[in-house]
Coordinates of C-alpha atoms in Angstrom, one line a residue:
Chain A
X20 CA -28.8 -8.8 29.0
X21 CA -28.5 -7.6 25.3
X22 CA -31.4 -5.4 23.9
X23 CA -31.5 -4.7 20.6
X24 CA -33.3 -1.5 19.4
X25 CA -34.6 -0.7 16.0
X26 CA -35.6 2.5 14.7
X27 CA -34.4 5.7 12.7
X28 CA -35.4 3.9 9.2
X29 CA -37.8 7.0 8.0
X30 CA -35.3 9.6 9.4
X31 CA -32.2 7.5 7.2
X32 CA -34.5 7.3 4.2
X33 CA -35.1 11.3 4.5
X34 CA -31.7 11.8 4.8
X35 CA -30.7 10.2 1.8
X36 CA -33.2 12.0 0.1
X37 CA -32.0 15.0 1.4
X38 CA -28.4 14.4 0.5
X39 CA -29.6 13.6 -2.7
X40 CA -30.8 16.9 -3.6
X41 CA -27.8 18.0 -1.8
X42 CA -25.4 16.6 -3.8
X43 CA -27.3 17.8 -6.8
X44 CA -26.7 21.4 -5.8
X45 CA -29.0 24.4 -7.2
X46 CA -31.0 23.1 -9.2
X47 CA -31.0 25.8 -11.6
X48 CA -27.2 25.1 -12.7
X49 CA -26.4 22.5 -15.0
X50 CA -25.6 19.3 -13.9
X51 CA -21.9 18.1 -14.4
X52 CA -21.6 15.9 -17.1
X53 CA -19.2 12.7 -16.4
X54 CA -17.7 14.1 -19.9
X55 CA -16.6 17.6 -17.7
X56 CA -15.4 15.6 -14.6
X57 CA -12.9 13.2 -16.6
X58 CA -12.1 15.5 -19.1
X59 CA -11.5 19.0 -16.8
X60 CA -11.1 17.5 -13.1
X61 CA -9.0 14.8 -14.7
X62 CA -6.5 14.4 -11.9
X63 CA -9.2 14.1 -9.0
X64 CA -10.2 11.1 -11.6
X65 CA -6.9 9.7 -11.5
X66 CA -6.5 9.9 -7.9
X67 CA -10.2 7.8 -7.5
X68 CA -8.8 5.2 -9.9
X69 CA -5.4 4.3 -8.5
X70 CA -6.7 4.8 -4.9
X71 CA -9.7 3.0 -5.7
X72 CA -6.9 0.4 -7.9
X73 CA -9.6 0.3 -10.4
X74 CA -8.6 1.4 -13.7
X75 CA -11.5 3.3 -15.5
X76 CA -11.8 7.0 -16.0
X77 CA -15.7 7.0 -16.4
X78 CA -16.3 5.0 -13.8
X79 CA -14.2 7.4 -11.5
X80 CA -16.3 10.3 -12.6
X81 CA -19.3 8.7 -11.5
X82 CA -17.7 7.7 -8.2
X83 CA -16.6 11.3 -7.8
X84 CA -19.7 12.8 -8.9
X85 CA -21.7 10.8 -6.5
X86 CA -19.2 11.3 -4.1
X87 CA -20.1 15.1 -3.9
X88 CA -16.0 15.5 -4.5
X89 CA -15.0 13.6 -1.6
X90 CA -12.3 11.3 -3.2
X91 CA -11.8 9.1 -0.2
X92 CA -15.4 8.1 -0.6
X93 CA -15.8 7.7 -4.2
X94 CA -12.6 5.1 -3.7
X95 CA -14.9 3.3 -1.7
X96 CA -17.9 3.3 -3.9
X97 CA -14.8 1.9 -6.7
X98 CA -13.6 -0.5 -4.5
X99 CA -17.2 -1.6 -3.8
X100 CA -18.3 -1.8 -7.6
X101 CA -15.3 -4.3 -8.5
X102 CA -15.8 -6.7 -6.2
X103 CA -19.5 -7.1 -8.0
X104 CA -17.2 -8.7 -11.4
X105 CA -15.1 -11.2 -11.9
X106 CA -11.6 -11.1 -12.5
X107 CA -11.1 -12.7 -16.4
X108 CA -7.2 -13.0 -15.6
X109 CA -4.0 -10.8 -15.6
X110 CA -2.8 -8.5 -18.1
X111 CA 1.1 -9.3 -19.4
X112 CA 3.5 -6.6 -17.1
X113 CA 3.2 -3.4 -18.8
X114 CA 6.3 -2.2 -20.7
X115 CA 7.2 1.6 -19.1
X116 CA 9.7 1.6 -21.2
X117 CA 7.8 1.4 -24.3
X118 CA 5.6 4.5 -23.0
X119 CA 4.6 7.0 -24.7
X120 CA 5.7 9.6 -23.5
X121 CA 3.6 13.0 -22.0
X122 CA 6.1 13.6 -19.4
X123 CA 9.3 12.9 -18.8
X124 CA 12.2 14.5 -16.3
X125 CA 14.9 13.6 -14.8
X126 CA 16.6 15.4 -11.6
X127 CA 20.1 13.9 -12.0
X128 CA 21.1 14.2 -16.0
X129 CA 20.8 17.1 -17.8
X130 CA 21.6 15.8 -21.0
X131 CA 19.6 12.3 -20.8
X132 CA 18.8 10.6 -23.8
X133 CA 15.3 11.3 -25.0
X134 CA 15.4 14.4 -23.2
X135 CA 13.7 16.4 -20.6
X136 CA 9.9 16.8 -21.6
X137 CA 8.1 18.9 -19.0
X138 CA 4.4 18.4 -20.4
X139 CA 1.3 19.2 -18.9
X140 CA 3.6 20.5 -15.7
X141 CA 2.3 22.8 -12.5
X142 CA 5.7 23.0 -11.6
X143 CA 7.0 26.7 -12.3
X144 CA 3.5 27.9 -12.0
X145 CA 3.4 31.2 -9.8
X146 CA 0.7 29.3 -7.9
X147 CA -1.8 32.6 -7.8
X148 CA -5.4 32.0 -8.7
X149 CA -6.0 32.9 -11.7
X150 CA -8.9 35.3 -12.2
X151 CA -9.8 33.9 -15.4
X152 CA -10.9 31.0 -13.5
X153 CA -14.3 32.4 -12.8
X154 CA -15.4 32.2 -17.0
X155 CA -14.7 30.3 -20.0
X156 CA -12.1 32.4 -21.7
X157 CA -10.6 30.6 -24.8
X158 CA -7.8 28.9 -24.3
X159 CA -4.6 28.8 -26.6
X160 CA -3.8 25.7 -28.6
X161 CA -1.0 24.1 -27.2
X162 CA 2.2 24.3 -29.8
X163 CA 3.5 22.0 -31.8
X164 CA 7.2 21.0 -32.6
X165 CA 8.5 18.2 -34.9
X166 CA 9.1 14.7 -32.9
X167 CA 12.7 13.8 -33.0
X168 CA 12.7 10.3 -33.2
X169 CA 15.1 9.2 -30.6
X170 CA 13.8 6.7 -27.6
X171 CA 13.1 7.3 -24.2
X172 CA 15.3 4.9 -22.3
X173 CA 14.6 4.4 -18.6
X174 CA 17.2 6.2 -17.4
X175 CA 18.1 3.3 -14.6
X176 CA 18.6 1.3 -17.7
X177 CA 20.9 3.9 -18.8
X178 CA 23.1 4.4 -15.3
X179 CA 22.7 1.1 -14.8
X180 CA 25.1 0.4 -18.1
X181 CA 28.2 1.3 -16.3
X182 CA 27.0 -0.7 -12.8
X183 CA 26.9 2.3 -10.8
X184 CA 23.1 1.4 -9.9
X185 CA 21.7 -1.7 -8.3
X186 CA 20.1 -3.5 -11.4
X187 CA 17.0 -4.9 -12.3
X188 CA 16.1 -8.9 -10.8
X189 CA 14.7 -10.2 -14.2
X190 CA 11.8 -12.7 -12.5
X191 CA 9.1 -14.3 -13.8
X192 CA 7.6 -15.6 -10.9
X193 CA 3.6 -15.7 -10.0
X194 CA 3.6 -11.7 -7.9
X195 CA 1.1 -11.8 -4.3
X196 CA -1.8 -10.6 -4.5
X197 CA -3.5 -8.8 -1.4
X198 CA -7.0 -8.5 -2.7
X199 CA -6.8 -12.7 -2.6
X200 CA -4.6 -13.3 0.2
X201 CA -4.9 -11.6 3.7
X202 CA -1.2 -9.4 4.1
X203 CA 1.1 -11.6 6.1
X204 CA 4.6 -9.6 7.0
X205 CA 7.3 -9.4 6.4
X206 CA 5.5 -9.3 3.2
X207 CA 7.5 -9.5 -0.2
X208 CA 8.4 -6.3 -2.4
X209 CA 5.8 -7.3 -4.9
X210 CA 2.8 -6.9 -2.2
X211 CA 4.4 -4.1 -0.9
X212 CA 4.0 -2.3 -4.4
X213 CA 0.6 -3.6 -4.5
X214 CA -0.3 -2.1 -1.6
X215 CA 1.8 1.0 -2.2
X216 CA -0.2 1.8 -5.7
X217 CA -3.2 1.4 -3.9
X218 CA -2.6 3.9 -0.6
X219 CA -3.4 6.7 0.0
X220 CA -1.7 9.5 -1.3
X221 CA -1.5 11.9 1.7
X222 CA -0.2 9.3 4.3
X223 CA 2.3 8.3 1.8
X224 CA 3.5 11.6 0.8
X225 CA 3.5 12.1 4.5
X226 CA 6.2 9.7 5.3
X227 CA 7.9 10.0 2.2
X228 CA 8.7 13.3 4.0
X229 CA 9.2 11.8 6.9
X230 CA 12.6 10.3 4.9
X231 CA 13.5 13.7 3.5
X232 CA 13.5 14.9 6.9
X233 CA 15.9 12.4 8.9
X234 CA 13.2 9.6 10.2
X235 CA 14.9 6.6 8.2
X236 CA 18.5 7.6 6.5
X237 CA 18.1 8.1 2.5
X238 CA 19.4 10.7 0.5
X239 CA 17.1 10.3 -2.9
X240 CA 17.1 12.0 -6.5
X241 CA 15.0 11.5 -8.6
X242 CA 16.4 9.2 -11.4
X243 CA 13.5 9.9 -13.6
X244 CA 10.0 10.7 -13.9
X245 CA 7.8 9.5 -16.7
X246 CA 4.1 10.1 -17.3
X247 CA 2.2 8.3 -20.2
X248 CA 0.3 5.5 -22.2
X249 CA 1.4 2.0 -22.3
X250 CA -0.4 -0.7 -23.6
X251 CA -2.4 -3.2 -22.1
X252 CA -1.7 -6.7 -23.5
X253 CA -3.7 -9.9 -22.4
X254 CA -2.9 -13.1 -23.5
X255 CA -6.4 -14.9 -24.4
X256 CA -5.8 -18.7 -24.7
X257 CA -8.6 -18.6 -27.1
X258 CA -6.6 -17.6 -29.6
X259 CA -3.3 -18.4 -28.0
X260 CA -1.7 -15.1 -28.4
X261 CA -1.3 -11.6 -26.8
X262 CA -3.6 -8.9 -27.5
X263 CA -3.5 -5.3 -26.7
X264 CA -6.7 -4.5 -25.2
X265 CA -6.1 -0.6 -24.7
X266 CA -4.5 1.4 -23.1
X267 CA -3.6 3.3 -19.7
X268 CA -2.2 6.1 -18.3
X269 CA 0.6 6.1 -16.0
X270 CA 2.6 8.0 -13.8
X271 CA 6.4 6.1 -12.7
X272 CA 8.9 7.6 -10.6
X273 CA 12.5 5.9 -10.2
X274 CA 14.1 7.3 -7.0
X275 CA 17.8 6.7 -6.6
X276 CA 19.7 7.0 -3.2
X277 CA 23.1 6.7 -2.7
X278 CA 24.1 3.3 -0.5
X279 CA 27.9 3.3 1.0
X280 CA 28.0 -0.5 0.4
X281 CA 28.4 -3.5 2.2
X282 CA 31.1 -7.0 2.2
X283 CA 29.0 -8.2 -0.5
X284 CA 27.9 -5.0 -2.3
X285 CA 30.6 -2.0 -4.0
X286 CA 29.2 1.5 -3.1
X287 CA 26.2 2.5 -5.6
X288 CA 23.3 3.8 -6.0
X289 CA 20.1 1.9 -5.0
X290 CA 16.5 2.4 -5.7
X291 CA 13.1 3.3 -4.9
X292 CA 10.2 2.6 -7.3
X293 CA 6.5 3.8 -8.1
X294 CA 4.2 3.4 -10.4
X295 CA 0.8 4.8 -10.2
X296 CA -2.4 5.5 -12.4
X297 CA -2.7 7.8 -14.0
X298 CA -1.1 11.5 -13.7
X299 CA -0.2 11.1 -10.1
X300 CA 3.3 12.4 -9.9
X301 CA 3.2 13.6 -6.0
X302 CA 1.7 10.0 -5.2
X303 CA 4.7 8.1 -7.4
X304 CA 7.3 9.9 -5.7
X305 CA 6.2 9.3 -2.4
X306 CA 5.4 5.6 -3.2
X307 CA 9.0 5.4 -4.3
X308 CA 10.6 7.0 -1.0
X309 CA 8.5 4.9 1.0
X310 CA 9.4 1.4 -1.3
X311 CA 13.3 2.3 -0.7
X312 CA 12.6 3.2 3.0
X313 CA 11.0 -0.5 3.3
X314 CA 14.0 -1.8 1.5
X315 CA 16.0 -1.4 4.8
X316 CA 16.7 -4.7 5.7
X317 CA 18.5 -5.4 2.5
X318 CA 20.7 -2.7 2.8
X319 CA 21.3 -4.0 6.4
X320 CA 19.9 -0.4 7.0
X321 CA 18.9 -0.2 10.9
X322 CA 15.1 0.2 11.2
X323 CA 14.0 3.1 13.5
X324 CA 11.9 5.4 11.4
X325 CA 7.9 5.1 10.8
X326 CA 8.6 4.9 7.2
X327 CA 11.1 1.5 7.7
X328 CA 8.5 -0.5 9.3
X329 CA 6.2 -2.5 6.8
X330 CA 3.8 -3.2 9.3
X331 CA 3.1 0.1 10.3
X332 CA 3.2 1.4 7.1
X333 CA 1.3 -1.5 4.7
X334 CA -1.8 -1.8 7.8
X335 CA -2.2 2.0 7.7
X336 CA -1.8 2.8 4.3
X337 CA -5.4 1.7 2.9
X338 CA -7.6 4.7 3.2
X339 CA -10.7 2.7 2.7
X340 CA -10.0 0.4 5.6
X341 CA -9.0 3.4 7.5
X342 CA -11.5 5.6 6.7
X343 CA -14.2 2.8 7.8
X344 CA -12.7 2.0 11.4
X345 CA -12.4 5.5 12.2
X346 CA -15.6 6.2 10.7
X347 CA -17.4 3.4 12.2
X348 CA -17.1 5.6 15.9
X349 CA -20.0 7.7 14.7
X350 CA -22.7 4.6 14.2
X351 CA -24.2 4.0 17.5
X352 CA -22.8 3.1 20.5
X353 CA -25.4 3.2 22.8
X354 CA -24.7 -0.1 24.6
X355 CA -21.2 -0.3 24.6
X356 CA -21.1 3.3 26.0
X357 CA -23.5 2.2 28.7
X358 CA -21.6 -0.6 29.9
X359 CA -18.6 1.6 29.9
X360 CA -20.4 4.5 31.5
X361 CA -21.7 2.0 34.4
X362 CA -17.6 0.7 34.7
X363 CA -16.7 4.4 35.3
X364 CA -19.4 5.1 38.0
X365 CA -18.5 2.1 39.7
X366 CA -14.5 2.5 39.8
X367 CA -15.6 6.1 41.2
X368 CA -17.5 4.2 43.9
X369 CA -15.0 2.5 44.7
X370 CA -12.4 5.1 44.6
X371 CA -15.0 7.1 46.9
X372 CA -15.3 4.6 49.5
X373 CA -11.7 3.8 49.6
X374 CA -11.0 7.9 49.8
X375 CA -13.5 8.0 52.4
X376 CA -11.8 5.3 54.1
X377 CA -8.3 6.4 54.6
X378 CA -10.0 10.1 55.9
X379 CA -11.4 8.1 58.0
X380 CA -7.7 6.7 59.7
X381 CA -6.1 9.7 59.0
X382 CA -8.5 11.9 61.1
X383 CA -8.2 9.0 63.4
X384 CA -4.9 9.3 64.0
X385 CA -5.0 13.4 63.8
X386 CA -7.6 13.0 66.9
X387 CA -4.3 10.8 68.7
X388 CA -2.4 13.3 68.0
X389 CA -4.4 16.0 69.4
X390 CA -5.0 14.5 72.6
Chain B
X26 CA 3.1 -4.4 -30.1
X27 CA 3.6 -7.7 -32.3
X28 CA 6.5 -10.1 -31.6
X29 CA 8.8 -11.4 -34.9
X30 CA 8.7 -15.0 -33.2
X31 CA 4.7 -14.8 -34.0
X32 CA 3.5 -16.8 -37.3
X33 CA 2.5 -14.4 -40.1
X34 CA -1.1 -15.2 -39.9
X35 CA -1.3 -14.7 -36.3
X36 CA 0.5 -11.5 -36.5
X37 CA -2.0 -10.1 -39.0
X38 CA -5.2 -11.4 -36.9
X39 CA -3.1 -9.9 -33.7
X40 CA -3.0 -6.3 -35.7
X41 CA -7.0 -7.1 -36.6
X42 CA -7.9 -7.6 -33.4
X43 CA -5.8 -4.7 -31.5
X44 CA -7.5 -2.3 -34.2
X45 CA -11.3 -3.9 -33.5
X46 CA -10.6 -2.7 -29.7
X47 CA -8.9 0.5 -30.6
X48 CA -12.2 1.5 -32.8
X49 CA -15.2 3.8 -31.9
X50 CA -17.9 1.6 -31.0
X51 CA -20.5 3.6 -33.3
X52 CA -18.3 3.1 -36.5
X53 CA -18.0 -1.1 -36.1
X54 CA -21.4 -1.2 -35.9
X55 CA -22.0 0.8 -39.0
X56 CA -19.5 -1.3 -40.5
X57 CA -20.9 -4.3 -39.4
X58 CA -24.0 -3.3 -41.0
X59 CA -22.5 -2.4 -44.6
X60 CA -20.6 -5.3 -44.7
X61 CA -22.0 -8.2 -43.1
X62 CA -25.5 -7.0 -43.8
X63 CA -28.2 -9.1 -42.3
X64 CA -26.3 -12.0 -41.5
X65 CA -27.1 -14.1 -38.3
X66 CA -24.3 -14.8 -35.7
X67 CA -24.8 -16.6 -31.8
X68 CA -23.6 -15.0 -29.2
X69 CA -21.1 -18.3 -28.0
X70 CA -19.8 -15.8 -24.2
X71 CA -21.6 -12.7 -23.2
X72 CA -20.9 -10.1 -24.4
X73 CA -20.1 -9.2 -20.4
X74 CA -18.0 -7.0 -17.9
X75 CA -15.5 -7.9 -15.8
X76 CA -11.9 -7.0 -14.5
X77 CA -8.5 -7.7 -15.9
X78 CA -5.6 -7.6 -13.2
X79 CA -3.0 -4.8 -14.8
X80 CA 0.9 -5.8 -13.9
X81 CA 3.9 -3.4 -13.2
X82 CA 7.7 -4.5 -13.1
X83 CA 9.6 -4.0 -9.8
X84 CA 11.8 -1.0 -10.7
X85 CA 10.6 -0.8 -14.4
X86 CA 12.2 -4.5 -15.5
X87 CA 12.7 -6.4 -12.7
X88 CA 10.2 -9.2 -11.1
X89 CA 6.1 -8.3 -11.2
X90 CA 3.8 -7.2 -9.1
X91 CA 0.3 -6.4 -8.9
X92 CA -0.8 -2.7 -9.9
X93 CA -4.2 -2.4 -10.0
X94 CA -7.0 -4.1 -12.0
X95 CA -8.9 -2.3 -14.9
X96 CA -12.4 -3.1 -16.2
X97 CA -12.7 -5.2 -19.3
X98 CA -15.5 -6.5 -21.8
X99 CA -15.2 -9.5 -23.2
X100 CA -17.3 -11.6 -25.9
X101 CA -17.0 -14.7 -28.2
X102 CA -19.7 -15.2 -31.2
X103 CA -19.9 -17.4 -34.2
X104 CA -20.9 -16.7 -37.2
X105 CA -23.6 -18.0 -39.5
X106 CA -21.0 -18.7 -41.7
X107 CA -19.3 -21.0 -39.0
X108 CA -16.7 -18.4 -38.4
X109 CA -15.9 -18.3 -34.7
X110 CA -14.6 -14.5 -32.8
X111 CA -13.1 -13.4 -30.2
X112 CA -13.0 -10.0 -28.3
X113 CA -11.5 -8.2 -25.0
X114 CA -11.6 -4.5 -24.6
X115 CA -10.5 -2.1 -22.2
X116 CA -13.8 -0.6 -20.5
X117 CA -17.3 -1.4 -19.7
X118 CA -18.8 -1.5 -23.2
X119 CA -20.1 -4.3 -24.0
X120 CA -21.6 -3.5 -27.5
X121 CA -17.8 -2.7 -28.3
X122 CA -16.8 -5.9 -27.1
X123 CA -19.5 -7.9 -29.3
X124 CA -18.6 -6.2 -32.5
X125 CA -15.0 -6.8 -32.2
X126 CA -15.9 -10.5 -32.0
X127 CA -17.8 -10.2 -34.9
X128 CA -15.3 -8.6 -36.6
X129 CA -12.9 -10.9 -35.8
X130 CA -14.7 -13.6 -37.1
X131 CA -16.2 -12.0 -40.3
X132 CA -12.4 -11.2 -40.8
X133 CA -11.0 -15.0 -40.9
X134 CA -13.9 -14.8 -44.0
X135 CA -11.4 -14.5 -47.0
X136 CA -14.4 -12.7 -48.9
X137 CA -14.3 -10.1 -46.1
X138 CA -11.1 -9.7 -45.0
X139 CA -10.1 -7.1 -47.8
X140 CA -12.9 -4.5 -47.1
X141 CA -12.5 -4.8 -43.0
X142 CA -9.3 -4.1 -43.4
X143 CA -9.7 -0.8 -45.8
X144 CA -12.7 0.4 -44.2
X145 CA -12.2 -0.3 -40.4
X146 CA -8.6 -1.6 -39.4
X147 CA -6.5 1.2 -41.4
X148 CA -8.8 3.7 -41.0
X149 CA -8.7 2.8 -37.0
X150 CA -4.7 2.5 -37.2
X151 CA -4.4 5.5 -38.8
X152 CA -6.8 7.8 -36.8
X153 CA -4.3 6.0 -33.6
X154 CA -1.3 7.3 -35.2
X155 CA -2.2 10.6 -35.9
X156 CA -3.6 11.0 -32.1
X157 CA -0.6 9.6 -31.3
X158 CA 2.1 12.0 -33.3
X159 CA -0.5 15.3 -32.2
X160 CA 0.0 14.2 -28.5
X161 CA 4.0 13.4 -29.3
X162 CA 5.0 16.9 -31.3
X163 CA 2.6 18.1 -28.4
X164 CA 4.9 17.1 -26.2
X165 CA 8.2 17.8 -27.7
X166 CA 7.3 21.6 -27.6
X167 CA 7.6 21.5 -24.4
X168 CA 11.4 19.9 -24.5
X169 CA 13.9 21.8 -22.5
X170 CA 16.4 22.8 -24.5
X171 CA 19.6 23.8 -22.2
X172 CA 22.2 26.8 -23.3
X173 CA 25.7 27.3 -21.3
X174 CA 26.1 31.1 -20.1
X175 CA 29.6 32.5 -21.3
X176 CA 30.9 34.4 -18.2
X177 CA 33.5 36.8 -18.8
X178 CA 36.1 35.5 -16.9
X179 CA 38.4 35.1 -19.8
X180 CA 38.7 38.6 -20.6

């Protein structure tokens, strides 16, 4: 027998009313202005959008703002909004190598063409807390120094000149698409990016480590790093040509990790990609690890490690569907529980009785013993 | 941005259009008012929002793959006139998304063409450029400029 029970609709209205005042704060403060959130919390922002794989900077302040600060939730109020709209088509694949550039570094040439631009780094930051923090003190203008007007060349397109690094597969076939088509595995490298730009960053970045660290056999540097605005070009049948639309910021990392070689392959350097939006350098690095890592069977690599096996990794890596199976254990339980609870009391019965029984024989045989 | 394979006209409508959706929403409408004053256009799509599906390359130039979508605004309108326009933006604005689309039909007007393009497209392409080359010198302050230390071991 199955009954239902209804009840706690006043006490869940209250509490939404309570959390709205909540999230409000004191009252007496200013409210944050969606203006201050994507302007001053901007990489919380970017985080929302790639995680939430919805590219809109507004819209993520609003998720985030509503979301109290809890990113992992304002993905999912994201990833709720855009299945409301349709999809009008697919943009033309960005150019990265067109980007321009805020950021740019590379870990393995000094003297790189185009440079190493650090930009809007925390990297040699002291990392203490600056007491300036708690005002508004003016802020310098950043300087200013006259563009030389050199490119920015990918630097894999630059290795890659003298064949010391596995080369790009020119393709133009139709990529997966895992918001259309449940994830089947082995699933291609395309869906694995896919799913990659959209995961979250902390269990990324935590097997990414994983790699660093001996589970799954790579020894990566980090090719390049490149963080800026590329254009967004659609082509609108219409008027039968591409358009640029806008345009978006991106963070892409190009990992490179030696490979010994194989009877096919001479010894060089392979790769590891990620692209990500947004300023999300910690989240493209891991995503690039975690890409070469899943590259394994290519490589004829053996597959032990966490980080090797796509399964694992591409059914675990969505923090939205994550976040709402192991969330879902708080919403009541009262009748599975029950019928578990009545399982448990019967299986102690019947250990009981069965405990009871061999006492039973045992004294039994202590009494034969005795006499 | 614009391909030397395109025909000339299409490469100048192309540059029109790219500038319509790089503009500030509040100066195409004032636009629109000073130059096509009071004249009636249909709304032929929308305007409405919706998502565009944004591509990466595998390793920068390889095969592509799916990144991420973005929101769009789209709208088509025709003019009085008979002019017919066209507009995608990146965002949720729809207003911006109907005056580009009048814009880029009141710009296939030849009467037009001459003031949209002095008092919204160059204006528009040059406000770009200069954001651009503040954000690029910006940048190339903070360029790492490497020295060699001498040692001494010669001496």
């Amino acid at each position: 027998m199955y009954v239902a029970v209804k009840g706690g609709e006043a006490a869940i209205a209250n509490a939404h009313r309570l959390l709205a005042d909540r999230r409000r704060g004191d009252a007496s403060v200013p409210a944050l202005t969606l203006e201050q959130i994507a302007g001053q919390l901007a990489l919380a922002v970017d985080r929302a959008m790639a995680e939430g794989s919805l590219y809109d900077p507004e819209l993520a302040a609003m998720a985030v703002r509503q979301a109290r600060g809890d990113l992992i939730e304002a993905i999912f109020l994201i990833r709720a909004y855009r299945t409301t709209l349709p999809r009008f088509g697919n943009a033309v694949p960005v150019d990265t190598g067109r980007m321009r550039i805020e950021r740019r570094v590379s870990a393995t040439y000094k003297d790189l063409p185009g440079g190493q631009l650090l930009g809007p780094t925390f990297d040699y930051t002291h990392r203490l807390i600056d007491p300036s923090m708690t005002g508004d003190v003016p802020v310098e203008p950043p300087l200013r120094r006259a563009r030389t007007d050199a490119g920015c060349p990918r630097v894999t397109d630059i290795l890659g000149q003298d064949g010391l690094i596995e080369p790009d597969q020119p393709d133009d076939r139709e990529p997966g698409d895992l918001t259309r088509e449940p994830l089947e595995f082995p699933a291609g490298r395309d869906l694995r990016l896919q799913a990659l730009a959209r995961g979250d960053e902390g269990f990324l970045l935590a097997l990414g480590y994983s790699t660093q660290r001996g589970f799954a056999r790579t020894h990566p540097f980090v090719g390049e790093i490149r963080i800026g605005l590329v254009d967004v070009e659609v082509e609108m049948p219409e008027v039968g040509f591409p358009v640029t639309i806008g345009r978006v910021r991106l963070t892409e990392c190009q990992m490179v990790a030696q490979f010994k070689g194989s009877a096919k392959e001479p010894p060089q350097f392979t790769r590891g990609y990620g692209l990500v939006f947004g300023q999300s350098e910690r989240k493209a690095m891991a995503m690039s690890l975690v890409d070469r890592a899943l590259r394994a069977d290519e490589f004829g690599e053996e597959r032990n490690a966490p980080a090797q096996d796509e399964e694992f990794v591409l059914a675990h890596s969505d923090n939205v569907q994550a976040t709402g199976f192991v969330e879902h254990l708080k919403l009541p339980h009262y009748v599975d529980f029950q019928a578990e609870l009545d399982l448990v009391r019967r299986m102690r019965r019947a250990q009981a009785t069965q405990a009871a029984a061999s006492d039973e024989s045992a004294s039994g045989d202590d009494r034969e013993a005795a006499e | 941005m614009s391909s030397s394979t395109e025909t000339a006209p299409n490469a100048a409508r192309r540059r029109a259009m790219e500038a319509f959706a790089a503009a500030d929403t509040q100066a195409l409408l004032a636009a629109w008012q000073r130059i096509a004053g009071r004249l009636e256009a249909s709304a032929l799509r929308g305007p409405e929002a919706g998502l565009i599906m944004l591509r990466g390359r595998i390793g920068g130039g390889g095969a592509p793959f799916n990144l991420g979508e973005a929101s769009v605004a789209r709208a088509s309108v025709r003019l009085a006139s008979g002019e017919v326009g066209h507009a995608m933006v990146l965002g949720r604005d729809a207003e911006h998304a109907r005056l580009a689309a009048l814009f880029d039909a009141g710009w296939q007007r030849a009467d037009w063409r001459g003031r949209i393009e002095t008092e919204v497209i160059a204006p528009t392409l040059v406000a770009l450029a200069e954001a651009d080359r503040l954000s690029a010198e910006e940048t190339e302050a903070t360029r790492v400029d490497f020295f060699t230390m001498l040692r001494g071991e010669d001496d």
